[in-house]
Amino acid sequence: QAQFVESGGGLVQFGGSLRLSCKVSGDIFSRYAMAWYRQAPGKQRELIAGITVRGNTNIDSSVRGRFTISRDNAENTVYLQMNSLKPEDTAVYYCNVVPGYNDYDYNYWGQGTQVTVSS
């Protein structure tokens, strides 16, 4: 069973920055590309950034240029650096495996970390 522990969220003003961290169980982290997702109130969870095992990244257009994803393979941790935050970035942020793997069970999620951006 995969385990994800997200942290680093909080309340920040418009234009501020936060760095999110996600500790991942080792067998998952070394085998799969990782991603950050977010879910705003009343909306579906959405994928916003992904990173392969080798470190190649893909950032959704909604956050490109403001958010950066990275991973520390020695620490089994994936990060999301968020700059120039906007109120529309307010959401619960989760990490998990990138979509599309047939051999992975996507039913397990962490508790997420709340990010609130005030205007």
XYZ file of C-alpha atoms in Angstrom, residues 7-98:
92
model
C 3.281 19.041 4.230
C 4.173 22.688 3.790
C 0.800 24.245 3.128
C -0.590 27.276 4.879
C -2.086 30.713 4.526
C -0.198 33.102 2.272
C -0.936 36.472 0.717
C -1.368 37.121 -2.996
C 2.041 36.989 -4.671
C 3.621 34.935 -1.914
C 5.448 31.623 -2.051
C 5.227 28.199 -0.473
C 7.187 24.976 -0.803
C 5.271 21.759 -0.453
C 6.884 18.442 0.406
C 5.631 14.901 0.018
C 7.320 11.911 1.602
C 6.601 8.765 -0.395
C 7.020 5.104 0.475
C 10.238 3.889 -1.092
C 9.042 1.188 -3.451
C 6.603 3.582 -5.072
C 9.032 6.471 -5.360
C 11.731 4.522 -7.145
C 9.396 2.898 -9.677
C 7.009 5.598 -10.813
C 6.846 9.141 -12.065
C 5.380 11.341 -9.362
C 2.880 14.160 -9.555
C 1.221 16.919 -7.637
C -2.534 17.286 -7.796
C -4.883 19.813 -6.254
C -8.559 19.970 -5.435
C -10.305 23.267 -4.963
C -13.646 23.499 -3.132
C -16.463 22.200 -5.310
C -14.108 21.071 -8.064
C -12.557 17.817 -9.172
C -8.998 16.913 -8.356
C -6.655 18.070 -11.113
C -3.119 17.185 -12.121
C -0.802 20.180 -12.093
C 2.768 18.865 -12.310
C 4.651 15.633 -12.907
C 8.235 14.432 -12.710
C 9.797 11.230 -13.991
C 12.214 9.056 -12.058
C 15.009 10.676 -14.050
C 13.794 14.179 -13.298
C 12.020 15.234 -16.486
C 9.148 17.538 -15.626
C 5.810 18.556 -17.053
C 3.872 21.523 -15.686
C 0.254 22.332 -16.422
C -0.300 25.579 -18.282
C -2.360 26.964 -15.384
C 0.728 27.108 -13.163
C 3.595 27.054 -15.638
C 6.184 29.704 -14.916
C 5.084 29.940 -11.277
C 5.332 26.357 -9.973
C 8.302 24.008 -10.104
C 8.334 20.297 -9.277
C 11.433 18.479 -8.112
C 12.379 15.258 -6.363
C 15.048 14.072 -3.984
C 15.617 10.403 -4.706
C 17.763 9.944 -1.613
C 14.952 11.202 0.624
C 12.006 9.689 -1.289
C 10.504 13.161 -1.361
C 8.866 15.216 -4.083
C 8.581 18.974 -3.816
C 6.400 21.687 -5.288
C 7.799 25.212 -5.213
C 4.964 27.661 -5.674
C 5.685 31.305 -6.435
C 3.497 34.273 -7.345
C 0.531 32.604 -5.712
C -2.991 33.689 -6.614
C -6.317 33.208 -4.811
C -7.299 30.672 -7.483
C -4.439 28.463 -6.301
C -6.352 27.884 -3.078
C -6.888 24.132 -2.788
C -5.851 20.984 -1.008
C -2.655 19.726 -2.620
C -1.854 16.029 -2.920
C 0.975 13.990 -4.335
C 0.618 10.613 -5.986
C 1.824 8.678 -8.989
C 1.420 10.208 -12.437
